[in-house]
């Protein structure tokens, strides 16, 4: 199992969270299973940017983003050099620390 550390987010995860996830699982699915209500408007098919996360630790251990993911990340709010779509990140053996951006651009919902 791999340790995932979610930094505090005012709406989605106010206290932050540390949990274990199975390597090979999509980060978005692991977050949802742990009770983190991350946006995922396209249900994990890389057709939106609502599951955008910033990988604060463990970024270099991840497989590089593909062209489709890079295109979707262009639409994400608060893009950083370590931004990824949680639906495209496969958990490996290296612990990850992730930050949920303050805002999510979702056609159905926008929050602060």
PDB file of N, CA and C in Angstrom:
ATOM      1  N   UNK A   1       0.845  -1.185   0.000  1.00  0.00           N
ATOM      2  CA  UNK A   1       0.000   0.000   0.000  1.00  0.00           C
ATOM      3  C   UNK A   1       0.893   1.253   0.000  1.00  0.00           C
ATOM      4  N   UNK A   2       0.366   2.312  -0.575  1.00  0.00           N
ATOM      5  CA  UNK A   2       1.107   3.566  -0.700  1.00  0.00           C
ATOM      6  C   UNK A   2       0.391   4.654   0.098  1.00  0.00           C
ATOM      7  N   UNK A   3       1.162   5.465   0.796  1.00  0.00           N
ATOM      8  CA  UNK A   3       0.609   6.564   1.602  1.00  0.00           C
ATOM      9  C   UNK A   3       0.269   7.744   0.690  1.00  0.00           C
ATOM     10  N   UNK A   4      -0.951   8.254   0.834  1.00  0.00           N
ATOM     11  CA  UNK A   4      -1.403   9.458   0.134  1.00  0.00           C
ATOM     12  C   UNK A   4      -1.743  10.493   1.196  1.00  0.00           C
ATOM     13  N   UNK A   5      -1.128  11.650   1.102  1.00  0.00           N
ATOM     14  CA  UNK A   5      -1.370  12.754   2.026  1.00  0.00           C
ATOM     15  C   UNK A   5      -2.092  13.855   1.262  1.00  0.00           C
ATOM     16  N   UNK A   6      -3.317  14.168   1.678  1.00  0.00           N
ATOM     17  CA  UNK A   6      -4.098  15.239   1.056  1.00  0.00           C
ATOM     18  C   UNK A   6      -4.018  16.458   1.964  1.00  0.00           C
ATOM     19  N   UNK A   7      -3.498  17.542   1.429  1.00  0.00           N
ATOM     20  CA  UNK A   7      -3.391  18.767   2.215  1.00  0.00           C
ATOM     21  C   UNK A   7      -4.787  19.362   2.448  1.00  0.00           C
ATOM     22  N   UNK A   8      -4.961  20.105   3.538  1.00  0.00           N
ATOM     23  CA  UNK A   8      -6.280  20.673   3.825  1.00  0.00           C
ATOM     24  C   UNK A   8      -6.805  21.558   2.690  1.00  0.00           C
ATOM     25  N   UNK A   9      -8.095  21.433   2.433  1.00  0.00           N
ATOM     26  CA  UNK A   9      -8.820  22.260   1.459  1.00  0.00           C
ATOM     27  C   UNK A   9     -10.073  22.749   2.169  1.00  0.00           C
ATOM     28  N   UNK A  10     -10.407  24.043   2.082  1.00  0.00           N
ATOM     29  CA  UNK A  10     -11.499  24.591   2.890  1.00  0.00           C
ATOM     30  C   UNK A  10     -12.856  23.912   2.692  1.00  0.00           C
ATOM     31  N   UNK A  11     -13.159  23.406   1.501  1.00  0.00           N
ATOM     32  CA  UNK A  11     -14.473  22.794   1.260  1.00  0.00           C
ATOM     33  C   UNK A  11     -14.416  21.275   1.160  1.00  0.00           C
ATOM     34  N   UNK A  12     -13.456  20.776   0.443  1.00  0.00           N
ATOM     35  CA  UNK A  12     -13.436  19.359   0.099  1.00  0.00           C
ATOM     36  C   UNK A  12     -12.814  18.475   1.173  1.00  0.00           C
ATOM     37  N   UNK A  13     -11.820  19.011   1.885  1.00  0.00           N
ATOM     38  CA  UNK A  13     -11.100  18.199   2.880  1.00  0.00           C
ATOM     39  C   UNK A  13     -10.514  19.139   3.940  1.00  0.00           C
ATOM     40  N   UNK A  14     -11.377  19.758   4.761  1.00  0.00           N
ATOM     41  CA  UNK A  14     -10.929  20.820   5.673  1.00  0.00           C
ATOM     42  C   UNK A  14      -9.788  20.439   6.619  1.00  0.00           C
ATOM     43  N   UNK A  15      -9.738  19.203   7.050  1.00  0.00           N
ATOM     44  CA  UNK A  15      -8.707  18.790   8.003  1.00  0.00           C
ATOM     45  C   UNK A  15      -7.526  18.097   7.340  1.00  0.00           C
ATOM     46  N   UNK A  16      -7.576  17.966   6.017  1.00  0.00           N
ATOM     47  CA  UNK A  16      -6.563  17.167   5.345  1.00  0.00           C
ATOM     48  C   UNK A  16      -6.812  15.701   5.641  1.00  0.00           C
ATOM     49  N   UNK A  17      -6.040  14.826   5.014  1.00  0.00           N
ATOM     50  CA  UNK A  17      -6.260  13.395   5.205  1.00  0.00           C
ATOM     51  C   UNK A  17      -5.012  12.626   4.787  1.00  0.00           C
ATOM     52  N   UNK A  18      -4.688  11.612   5.538  1.00  0.00           N
ATOM     53  CA  UNK A  18      -3.627  10.674   5.163  1.00  0.00           C
ATOM     54  C   UNK A  18      -4.284   9.305   5.092  1.00  0.00           C
ATOM     55  N   UNK A  19      -4.085   8.609   3.967  1.00  0.00           N
ATOM     56  CA  UNK A  19      -4.665   7.278   3.812  1.00  0.00           C
ATOM     57  C   UNK A  19      -3.745   6.418   2.960  1.00  0.00           C
ATOM     58  N   UNK A  20      -4.024   5.127   2.931  1.00  0.00           N
ATOM     59  CA  UNK A  20      -3.255   4.192   2.115  1.00  0.00           C
ATOM     60  C   UNK A  20      -4.069   3.804   0.898  1.00  0.00           C
ATOM     61  N   UNK A  21      -3.381   3.661  -0.238  1.00  0.00           N
ATOM     62  CA  UNK A  21      -4.048   3.273  -1.479  1.00  0.00           C
ATOM     63  C   UNK A  21      -3.235   2.197  -2.178  1.00  0.00           C
ATOM     64  N   UNK A  22      -3.907   1.402  -2.938  1.00  0.00           N
ATOM     65  CA  UNK A  22      -3.266   0.291  -3.652  1.00  0.00           C
ATOM     66  C   UNK A  22      -2.529   0.801  -4.885  1.00  0.00           C
ATOM     67  N   UNK A  23      -1.263   0.444  -5.039  1.00  0.00           N
ATOM     68  CA  UNK A  23      -0.534   0.820  -6.251  1.00  0.00           C
ATOM     69  C   UNK A  23      -1.270   0.319  -7.501  1.00  0.00           C
ATOM     70  N   UNK A  24      -1.252   1.151  -8.543  1.00  0.00           N
ATOM     71  CA  UNK A  24      -1.936   0.829  -9.787  1.00  0.00           C
ATOM     72  C   UNK A  24      -3.314   1.445  -9.901  1.00  0.00           C
ATOM     73  N   UNK A  25      -3.870   1.873  -8.779  1.00  0.00           N
ATOM     74  CA  UNK A  25      -5.196   2.485  -8.769  1.00  0.00           C
ATOM     75  C   UNK A  25      -5.094   3.939  -9.220  1.00  0.00           C
ATOM     76  N   UNK A  26      -6.122   4.433  -9.901  1.00  0.00           N
ATOM     77  CA  UNK A  26      -6.162   5.838 -10.286  1.00  0.00           C
ATOM     78  C   UNK A  26      -6.298   6.693  -9.025  1.00  0.00           C
ATOM     79  N   UNK A  27      -5.552   7.779  -8.958  1.00  0.00           N
ATOM     80  CA  UNK A  27      -5.591   8.659  -7.789  1.00  0.00           C
ATOM     81  C   UNK A  27      -7.003   9.167  -7.527  1.00  0.00           C
ATOM     82  N   UNK A  28      -7.744   9.520  -8.571  1.00  0.00           N
ATOM     83  CA  UNK A  28      -9.112  10.020  -8.399  1.00  0.00           C
ATOM     84  C   UNK A  28      -9.968   8.975  -7.681  1.00  0.00           C
ATOM     85  N   UNK A  29      -9.891   7.716  -8.119  1.00  0.00           N
ATOM     86  CA  UNK A  29     -10.664   6.646  -7.487  1.00  0.00           C
ATOM     87  C   UNK A  29     -10.251   6.445  -6.037  1.00  0.00           C
ATOM     88  N   UNK A  30      -8.951   6.531  -5.765  1.00  0.00           N
ATOM     89  CA  UNK A  30      -8.461   6.366  -4.396  1.00  0.00           C
ATOM     90  C   UNK A  30      -8.965   7.498  -3.500  1.00  0.00           C
ATOM     91  N   UNK A  31      -8.938   8.728  -4.021  1.00  0.00           N
ATOM     92  CA  UNK A  31      -9.438   9.863  -3.242  1.00  0.00           C
ATOM     93  C   UNK A  31     -10.921   9.696  -2.925  1.00  0.00           C
ATOM     94  N   UNK A  32     -11.711   9.330  -3.924  1.00  0.00           N
ATOM     95  CA  UNK A  32     -13.144   9.132  -3.716  1.00  0.00           C
ATOM     96  C   UNK A  32     -13.404   8.016  -2.709  1.00  0.00           C
ATOM     97  N   UNK A  33     -12.668   6.909  -2.829  1.00  0.00           N
ATOM     98  CA  UNK A  33     -12.840   5.784  -1.904  1.00  0.00           C
ATOM     99  C   UNK A  33     -12.482   6.173  -0.469  1.00  0.00           C
ATOM    100  N   UNK A  34     -11.572   7.137  -0.313  1.00  0.00           N
ATOM    101  CA  UNK A  34     -11.162   7.600   1.022  1.00  0.00           C
ATOM    102  C   UNK A  34     -12.102   8.679   1.566  1.00  0.00           C
ATOM    103  N   UNK A  35     -13.112   9.047   0.790  1.00  0.00           N
ATOM    104  CA  UNK A  35     -14.093  10.029   1.253  1.00  0.00           C
ATOM    105  C   UNK A  35     -13.811  11.461   0.845  1.00  0.00           C
ATOM    106  N   UNK A  36     -12.810  11.666  -0.011  1.00  0.00           N
ATOM    107  CA  UNK A  36     -12.512  13.012  -0.506  1.00  0.00           C
ATOM    108  C   UNK A  36     -13.389  13.248  -1.737  1.00  0.00           C
ATOM    109  N   UNK A  37     -14.291  14.195  -1.647  1.00  0.00           N
ATOM    110  CA  UNK A  37     -15.257  14.433  -2.725  1.00  0.00           C
ATOM    111  C   UNK A  37     -14.663  15.317  -3.814  1.00  0.00           C
ATOM    112  N   UNK A  38     -13.647  14.789  -4.486  1.00  0.00           N
ATOM    113  CA  UNK A  38     -12.997  15.512  -5.569  1.00  0.00           C
ATOM    114  C   UNK A  38     -13.942  15.580  -6.769  1.00  0.00           C
ATOM    115  N   UNK A  39     -13.946  16.732  -7.423  1.00  0.00           N
ATOM    116  CA  UNK A  39     -14.738  16.869  -8.645  1.00  0.00           C
ATOM    117  C   UNK A  39     -14.223  15.881  -9.693  1.00  0.00           C
ATOM    118  N   UNK A  40     -15.126  15.337 -10.476  1.00  0.00           N
ATOM    119  CA  UNK A  40     -14.754  14.420 -11.558  1.00  0.00           C
ATOM    120  C   UNK A  40     -15.900  14.357 -12.564  1.00  0.00           C
ATOM    121  N   UNK A  41     -16.148  15.496 -13.211  1.00  0.00           N
ATOM    122  CA  UNK A  41     -17.315  15.653 -14.074  1.00  0.00           C
ATOM    123  C   UNK A  41     -17.370  14.650 -15.221  1.00  0.00           C
ATOM    124  N   UNK A  42     -16.223  14.224 -15.731  1.00  0.00           N
ATOM    125  CA  UNK A  42     -16.219  13.309 -16.884  1.00  0.00           C
ATOM    126  C   UNK A  42     -16.123  11.843 -16.458  1.00  0.00           C
ATOM    127  N   UNK A  43     -16.187  11.583 -15.174  1.00  0.00           N
ATOM    128  CA  UNK A  43     -16.074  10.221 -14.637  1.00  0.00           C
ATOM    129  C   UNK A  43     -14.753   9.541 -14.977  1.00  0.00           C
ATOM    130  N   UNK A  44     -13.689  10.347 -15.049  1.00  0.00           N
ATOM    131  CA  UNK A  44     -12.358   9.772 -15.170  1.00  0.00           C
ATOM    132  C   UNK A  44     -11.909   9.363 -16.554  1.00  0.00           C
ATOM    133  N   UNK A  45     -12.461   9.989 -17.585  1.00  0.00           N
ATOM    134  CA  UNK A  45     -12.055   9.620 -18.950  1.00  0.00           C
ATOM    135  C   UNK A  45     -11.201  10.690 -19.615  1.00  0.00           C
ATOM    136  N   UNK A  46     -10.632  11.603 -18.822  1.00  0.00           N
ATOM    137  CA  UNK A  46      -9.731  12.647 -19.322  1.00  0.00           C
ATOM    138  C   UNK A  46     -10.417  13.561 -20.335  1.00  0.00           C
ATOM    139  N   UNK A  47     -11.671  13.923 -20.038  1.00  0.00           N
ATOM    140  CA  UNK A  47     -12.423  14.799 -20.930  1.00  0.00           C
ATOM    141  C   UNK A  47     -12.742  16.146 -20.277  1.00  0.00           C
ATOM    142  N   UNK A  48     -12.155  16.412 -19.105  1.00  0.00           N
ATOM    143  CA  UNK A  48     -12.358  17.699 -18.433  1.00  0.00           C
ATOM    144  C   UNK A  48     -11.133  17.947 -17.550  1.00  0.00           C
ATOM    145  N   UNK A  49     -11.170  19.003 -16.765  1.00  0.00           N
ATOM    146  CA  UNK A  49     -10.042  19.283 -15.864  1.00  0.00           C
ATOM    147  C   UNK A  49     -10.489  19.399 -14.414  1.00  0.00           C
ATOM    148  N   UNK A  50     -11.683  18.893 -14.095  1.00  0.00           N
ATOM    149  CA  UNK A  50     -12.225  19.100 -12.750  1.00  0.00           C
ATOM    150  C   UNK A  50     -11.505  18.306 -11.666  1.00  0.00           C
ATOM    151  N   UNK A  51     -10.775  17.252 -12.022  1.00  0.00           N
ATOM    152  CA  UNK A  51     -10.050  16.479 -10.999  1.00  0.00           C
ATOM    153  C   UNK A  51      -8.587  16.919 -10.897  1.00  0.00           C
ATOM    154  N   UNK A  52      -8.318  18.140 -11.320  1.00  0.00           N
ATOM    155  CA  UNK A  52      -6.973  18.711 -11.251  1.00  0.00           C
ATOM    156  C   UNK A  52      -6.457  18.693  -9.814  1.00  0.00           C
ATOM    157  N   UNK A  53      -5.254  18.179  -9.639  1.00  0.00           N
ATOM    158  CA  UNK A  53      -4.563  18.218  -8.349  1.00  0.00           C
ATOM    159  C   UNK A  53      -3.155  18.738  -8.570  1.00  0.00           C
ATOM    160  N   UNK A  54      -2.567  19.243  -7.509  1.00  0.00           N
ATOM    161  CA  UNK A  54      -1.171  19.668  -7.540  1.00  0.00           C
ATOM    162  C   UNK A  54      -0.399  18.666  -6.688  1.00  0.00           C
ATOM    163  N   UNK A  55       0.555  18.001  -7.298  1.00  0.00           N
ATOM    164  CA  UNK A  55       1.338  16.991  -6.593  1.00  0.00           C
ATOM    165  C   UNK A  55       2.518  17.702  -5.938  1.00  0.00           C
ATOM    166  N   UNK A  56       2.462  17.854  -4.629  1.00  0.00           N
ATOM    167  CA  UNK A  56       3.487  18.584  -3.881  1.00  0.00           C
ATOM    168  C   UNK A  56       4.698  17.715  -3.547  1.00  0.00           C
ATOM    169  N   UNK A  57       4.495  16.412  -3.375  1.00  0.00           N
ATOM    170  CA  UNK A  57       5.606  15.484  -3.119  1.00  0.00           C
ATOM    171  C   UNK A  57       5.327  14.199  -3.877  1.00  0.00           C
ATOM    172  N   UNK A  58       6.370  13.655  -4.498  1.00  0.00           N
ATOM    173  CA  UNK A  58       6.244  12.414  -5.232  1.00  0.00           C
ATOM    174  C   UNK A  58       6.010  12.593  -6.725  1.00  0.00           C
ATOM    175  N   UNK A  59       6.002  13.831  -7.200  1.00  0.00           N
ATOM    176  CA  UNK A  59       5.699  14.113  -8.610  1.00  0.00           C
ATOM    177  C   UNK A  59       6.641  13.383  -9.562  1.00  0.00           C
ATOM    178  N   UNK A  60       7.930  13.385  -9.254  1.00  0.00           N
ATOM    179  CA  UNK A  60       8.903  12.796 -10.187  1.00  0.00           C
ATOM    180  C   UNK A  60       8.774  11.278 -10.276  1.00  0.00           C
ATOM    181  N   UNK A  61       8.053  10.662  -9.346  1.00  0.00           N
ATOM    182  CA  UNK A  61       7.869   9.212  -9.401  1.00  0.00           C
ATOM    183  C   UNK A  61       6.744   8.802 -10.349  1.00  0.00           C
ATOM    184  N   UNK A  62       5.950   9.768 -10.787  1.00  0.00           N
ATOM    185  CA  UNK A  62       4.794   9.473 -11.635  1.00  0.00           C
ATOM    186  C   UNK A  62       5.188   9.362 -13.103  1.00  0.00           C
ATOM    187  N   UNK A  63       4.447   8.545 -13.832  1.00  0.00           N
ATOM    188  CA  UNK A  63       4.627   8.491 -15.289  1.00  0.00           C
ATOM    189  C   UNK A  63       4.264   9.871 -15.843  1.00  0.00           C
ATOM    190  N   UNK A  64       4.923  10.308 -16.906  1.00  0.00           N
ATOM    191  CA  UNK A  64       4.620  11.632 -17.450  1.00  0.00           C
ATOM    192  C   UNK A  64       3.191  11.715 -17.977  1.00  0.00           C
ATOM    193  N   UNK A  65       2.653  12.928 -17.952  1.00  0.00           N
ATOM    194  CA  UNK A  65       1.310  13.170 -18.499  1.00  0.00           C
ATOM    195  C   UNK A  65       1.342  12.980 -20.009  1.00  0.00           C
ATOM    196  N   UNK A  66       0.276  12.407 -20.529  1.00  0.00           N
ATOM    197  CA  UNK A  66       0.146  12.249 -21.971  1.00  0.00           C
ATOM    198  C   UNK A  66      -0.373  13.529 -22.612  1.00  0.00           C
ATOM    199  N   UNK A  67      -0.397  13.550 -23.922  1.00  0.00           N
ATOM    200  CA  UNK A  67      -0.837  14.735 -24.662  1.00  0.00           C
ATOM    201  C   UNK A  67      -2.286  15.105 -24.350  1.00  0.00           C
ATOM    202  N   UNK A  68      -3.145  14.106 -24.236  1.00  0.00           N
ATOM    203  CA  UNK A  68      -4.562  14.362 -23.930  1.00  0.00           C
ATOM    204  C   UNK A  68      -4.710  15.014 -22.554  1.00  0.00           C
ATOM    205  N   UNK A  69      -3.966  14.501 -21.574  1.00  0.00           N
ATOM    206  CA  UNK A  69      -4.009  15.092 -20.239  1.00  0.00           C
ATOM    207  C   UNK A  69      -3.468  16.512 -20.258  1.00  0.00           C
ATOM    208  N   UNK A  70      -2.358  16.730 -20.955  1.00  0.00           N
ATOM    209  CA  UNK A  70      -1.785  18.078 -21.058  1.00  0.00           C
ATOM    210  C   UNK A  70      -2.799  19.059 -21.658  1.00  0.00           C
ATOM    211  N   UNK A  71      -3.530  18.615 -22.683  1.00  0.00           N
ATOM    212  CA  UNK A  71      -4.546  19.473 -23.309  1.00  0.00           C
ATOM    213  C   UNK A  71      -5.637  19.848 -22.314  1.00  0.00           C
ATOM    214  N   UNK A  72      -6.092  18.890 -21.512  1.00  0.00           N
ATOM    215  CA  UNK A  72      -7.126  19.172 -20.521  1.00  0.00           C
ATOM    216  C   UNK A  72      -6.593  20.053 -19.394  1.00  0.00           C
ATOM    217  N   UNK A  73      -5.348  19.848 -19.005  1.00  0.00           N
ATOM    218  CA  UNK A  73      -4.762  20.675 -17.939  1.00  0.00           C
ATOM    219  C   UNK A  73      -4.701  22.144 -18.333  1.00  0.00           C
ATOM    220  N   UNK A  74      -4.624  22.431 -19.626  1.00  0.00           N
ATOM    221  CA  UNK A  74      -4.622  23.821 -20.081  1.00  0.00           C
ATOM    222  C   UNK A  74      -5.873  24.569 -19.630  1.00  0.00           C
ATOM    223  N   UNK A  75      -6.952  23.832 -19.337  1.00  0.00           N
ATOM    224  CA  UNK A  75      -8.224  24.434 -18.909  1.00  0.00           C
ATOM    225  C   UNK A  75      -8.340  24.549 -17.391  1.00  0.00           C
ATOM    226  N   UNK A  76      -7.405  23.995 -16.658  1.00  0.00           N
ATOM    227  CA  UNK A  76      -7.495  23.943 -15.195  1.00  0.00           C
ATOM    228  C   UNK A  76      -7.174  25.294 -14.561  1.00  0.00           C
ATOM    229  N   UNK A  77      -7.862  25.586 -13.467  1.00  0.00           N
ATOM    230  CA  UNK A  77      -7.587  26.795 -12.700  1.00  0.00           C
ATOM    231  C   UNK A  77      -6.363  26.541 -11.830  1.00  0.00           C
ATOM    232  N   UNK A  78      -5.449  27.510 -11.774  1.00  0.00           N
ATOM    233  CA  UNK A  78      -4.305  27.426 -10.874  1.00  0.00           C
ATOM    234  C   UNK A  78      -3.253  26.420 -11.305  1.00  0.00           C
ATOM    235  N   UNK A  79      -3.075  26.269 -12.594  1.00  0.00           N
ATOM    236  CA  UNK A  79      -2.111  25.308 -13.136  1.00  0.00           C
ATOM    237  C   UNK A  79      -0.697  25.591 -12.626  1.00  0.00           C
ATOM    238  N   UNK A  80       0.011  24.534 -12.248  1.00  0.00           N
ATOM    239  CA  UNK A  80       1.397  24.639 -11.782  1.00  0.00           C
ATOM    240  C   UNK A  80       2.245  23.617 -12.557  1.00  0.00           C
ATOM    241  N   UNK A  81       3.565  23.692 -12.444  1.00  0.00           N
ATOM    242  CA  UNK A  81       4.409  22.698 -13.111  1.00  0.00           C
ATOM    243  C   UNK A  81       4.184  21.266 -12.601  1.00  0.00           C
ATOM    244  N   UNK A  82       3.605  21.107 -11.412  1.00  0.00           N
ATOM    245  CA  UNK A  82       3.359  19.770 -10.879  1.00  0.00           C
ATOM    246  C   UNK A  82       1.863  19.427 -10.865  1.00  0.00           C
ATOM    247  N   UNK A  83       1.087  20.086 -11.726  1.00  0.00           N
ATOM    248  CA  UNK A  83      -0.335  19.788 -11.847  1.00  0.00           C
ATOM    249  C   UNK A  83      -0.544  18.499 -12.624  1.00  0.00           C
ATOM    250  N   UNK A  84      -1.535  17.740 -12.215  1.00  0.00           N
ATOM    251  CA  UNK A  84      -1.936  16.514 -12.917  1.00  0.00           C
ATOM    252  C   UNK A  84      -3.442  16.364 -12.784  1.00  0.00           C
ATOM    253  N   UNK A  85      -4.028  15.544 -13.639  1.00  0.00           N
ATOM    254  CA  UNK A  85      -5.421  15.144 -13.489  1.00  0.00           C
ATOM    255  C   UNK A  85      -5.428  13.865 -12.669  1.00  0.00           C
ATOM    256  N   UNK A  86      -6.167  13.872 -11.572  1.00  0.00           N
ATOM    257  CA  UNK A  86      -6.168  12.717 -10.667  1.00  0.00           C
ATOM    258  C   UNK A  86      -6.672  11.455 -11.355  1.00  0.00           C
ATOM    259  N   UNK A  87      -7.511  11.607 -12.379  1.00  0.00           N
ATOM    260  CA  UNK A  87      -8.014  10.419 -13.084  1.00  0.00           C
ATOM    261  C   UNK A  87      -6.938   9.761 -13.933  1.00  0.00           C
ATOM    262  N   UNK A  88      -5.863  10.484 -14.228  1.00  0.00           N
ATOM    263  CA  UNK A  88      -4.797   9.951 -15.080  1.00  0.00           C
ATOM    264  C   UNK A  88      -3.567   9.496 -14.304  1.00  0.00           C
ATOM    265  N   UNK A  89      -3.483   9.844 -13.035  1.00  0.00           N
ATOM    266  CA  UNK A  89      -2.346   9.456 -12.198  1.00  0.00           C
ATOM    267  C   UNK A  89      -2.581   8.049 -11.668  1.00  0.00           C
ATOM    268  N   UNK A  90      -1.642   7.165 -11.941  1.00  0.00           N
ATOM    269  CA  UNK A  90      -1.666   5.816 -11.373  1.00  0.00           C
ATOM    270  C   UNK A  90      -0.731   5.814 -10.173  1.00  0.00           C
ATOM    271  N   UNK A  91      -1.261   5.386  -9.055  1.00  0.00           N
ATOM    272  CA  UNK A  91      -0.483   5.356  -7.825  1.00  0.00           C
ATOM    273  C   UNK A  91       0.616   4.305  -7.960  1.00  0.00           C
ATOM    274  N   UNK A  92       1.818   4.700  -7.570  1.00  0.00           N
ATOM    275  CA  UNK A  92       2.953   3.780  -7.589  1.00  0.00           C
ATOM    276  C   UNK A  92       3.349   3.393  -6.178  1.00  0.00           C
ATOM    277  N   UNK A  93       4.616   3.162  -5.972  1.00  0.00           N
ATOM    278  CA  UNK A  93       5.131   2.762  -4.659  1.00  0.00           C
ATOM    279  C   UNK A  93       5.540   3.968  -3.814  1.00  0.00           C
ATOM    280  N   UNK A  94       5.726   5.131  -4.449  1.00  0.00           N
ATOM    281  CA  UNK A  94       6.209   6.325  -3.755  1.00  0.00           C
ATOM    282  C   UNK A  94       5.049   7.082  -3.113  1.00  0.00           C
ATOM    283  N   UNK A  95       5.160   7.445  -1.839  1.00  0.00           N
ATOM    284  CA  UNK A  95       4.118   8.250  -1.209  1.00  0.00           C
ATOM    285  C   UNK A  95       3.891   9.558  -1.978  1.00  0.00           C
ATOM    286  N   UNK A  96       2.643  10.013  -1.984  1.00  0.00           N
ATOM    287  CA  UNK A  96       2.281  11.257  -2.662  1.00  0.00           C
ATOM    288  C   UNK A  96       1.665  12.232  -1.673  1.00  0.00           C
ATOM    289  N   UNK A  97       1.995  13.506  -1.843  1.00  0.00           N
ATOM    290  CA  UNK A  97       1.296  14.580  -1.146  1.00  0.00           C
ATOM    291  C   UNK A  97       0.625  15.414  -2.217  1.00  0.00           C
ATOM    292  N   UNK A  98      -0.694  15.561  -2.104  1.00  0.00           N
ATOM    293  CA  UNK A  98      -1.450  16.289  -3.122  1.00  0.00           C
ATOM    294  C   UNK A  98      -2.239  17.438  -2.497  1.00  0.00           C
ATOM    295  N   UNK A  99      -2.366  18.472  -3.287  1.00  0.00           N
ATOM    296  CA  UNK A  99      -3.156  19.638  -2.907  1.00  0.00           C
ATOM    297  C   UNK A  99      -4.302  19.759  -3.888  1.00  0.00           C
ATOM    298  N   UNK A 100      -5.497  19.970  -3.377  1.00  0.00           N
ATOM    299  CA  UNK A 100      -6.643  20.234  -4.232  1.00  0.00           C
ATOM    300  C   UNK A 100      -6.696  21.737  -4.453  1.00  0.00           C
ATOM    301  N   UNK A 101      -6.719  22.185  -5.703  1.00  0.00           N
ATOM    302  CA  UNK A 101      -6.742  23.626  -5.952  1.00  0.00           C
ATOM    303  C   UNK A 101      -7.957  24.279  -5.286  1.00  0.00           C
ATOM    304  N   UNK A 102      -7.810  25.531  -4.960  1.00  0.00           N
ATOM    305  CA  UNK A 102      -8.890  26.251  -4.280  1.00  0.00           C
ATOM    306  C   UNK A 102     -10.184  26.259  -5.094  1.00  0.00           C
ATOM    307  N   UNK A 103     -10.056  26.354  -6.403  1.00  0.00           N
ATOM    308  CA  UNK A 103     -11.237  26.404  -7.270  1.00  0.00           C
ATOM    309  C   UNK A 103     -11.238  25.232  -8.228  1.00  0.00           C
ATOM    310  N   UNK A 104     -12.436  24.858  -8.638  1.00  0.00           N
ATOM    311  CA  UNK A 104     -12.606  23.843  -9.676  1.00  0.00           C
ATOM    312  C   UNK A 104     -13.544  24.418 -10.722  1.00  0.00           C
ATOM    313  N   UNK A 105     -13.146  24.323 -11.972  1.00  0.00           N
ATOM    314  CA  UNK A 105     -14.016  24.781 -13.047  1.00  0.00           C
ATOM    315  C   UNK A 105     -14.840  23.606 -13.524  1.00  0.00           C
ATOM    316  N   UNK A 106     -16.106  23.686 -13.244  1.00  0.00           N
ATOM    317  CA  UNK A 106     -17.046  22.619 -13.595  1.00  0.00           C
ATOM    318  C   UNK A 106     -18.271  23.288 -14.181  1.00  0.00           C
ATOM    319  N   UNK A 107     -18.716  22.801 -15.324  1.00  0.00           N
ATOM    320  CA  UNK A 107     -19.884  23.409 -15.967  1.00  0.00           C
ATOM    321  C   UNK A 107     -21.119  23.340 -15.072  1.00  0.00           C
ATOM    322  N   UNK A 108     -21.188  22.344 -14.214  1.00  0.00           N
ATOM    323  CA  UNK A 108     -22.346  22.189 -13.348  1.00  0.00           C
ATOM    324  C   UNK A 108     -22.191  22.939 -12.027  1.00  0.00           C
ATOM    325  N   UNK A 109     -20.937  23.185 -11.603  1.00  0.00           N
ATOM    326  CA  UNK A 109     -20.728  23.774 -10.270  1.00  0.00           C
ATOM    327  C   UNK A 109     -19.398  24.498 -10.225  1.00  0.00           C
ATOM    328  N   UNK A 110     -19.383  25.657  -9.633  1.00  0.00           N
ATOM    329  CA  UNK A 110     -18.163  26.370  -9.365  1.00  0.00           C
ATOM    330  C   UNK A 110     -18.211  26.776  -7.897  1.00  0.00           C
ATOM    331  N   UNK A 111     -17.154  26.536  -7.155  1.00  0.00           N
ATOM    332  CA  UNK A 111     -17.177  26.861  -5.727  1.00  0.00           C
ATOM    333  C   UNK A 111     -15.892  27.567  -5.323  1.00  0.00           C
ATOM    334  N   UNK A 112     -15.961  28.163  -4.167  1.00  0.00           N
ATOM    335  CA  UNK A 112     -14.768  28.801  -3.576  1.00  0.00           C
ATOM    336  C   UNK A 112     -14.361  28.037  -2.356  1.00  0.00           C
TER     337      UNK A 112
END
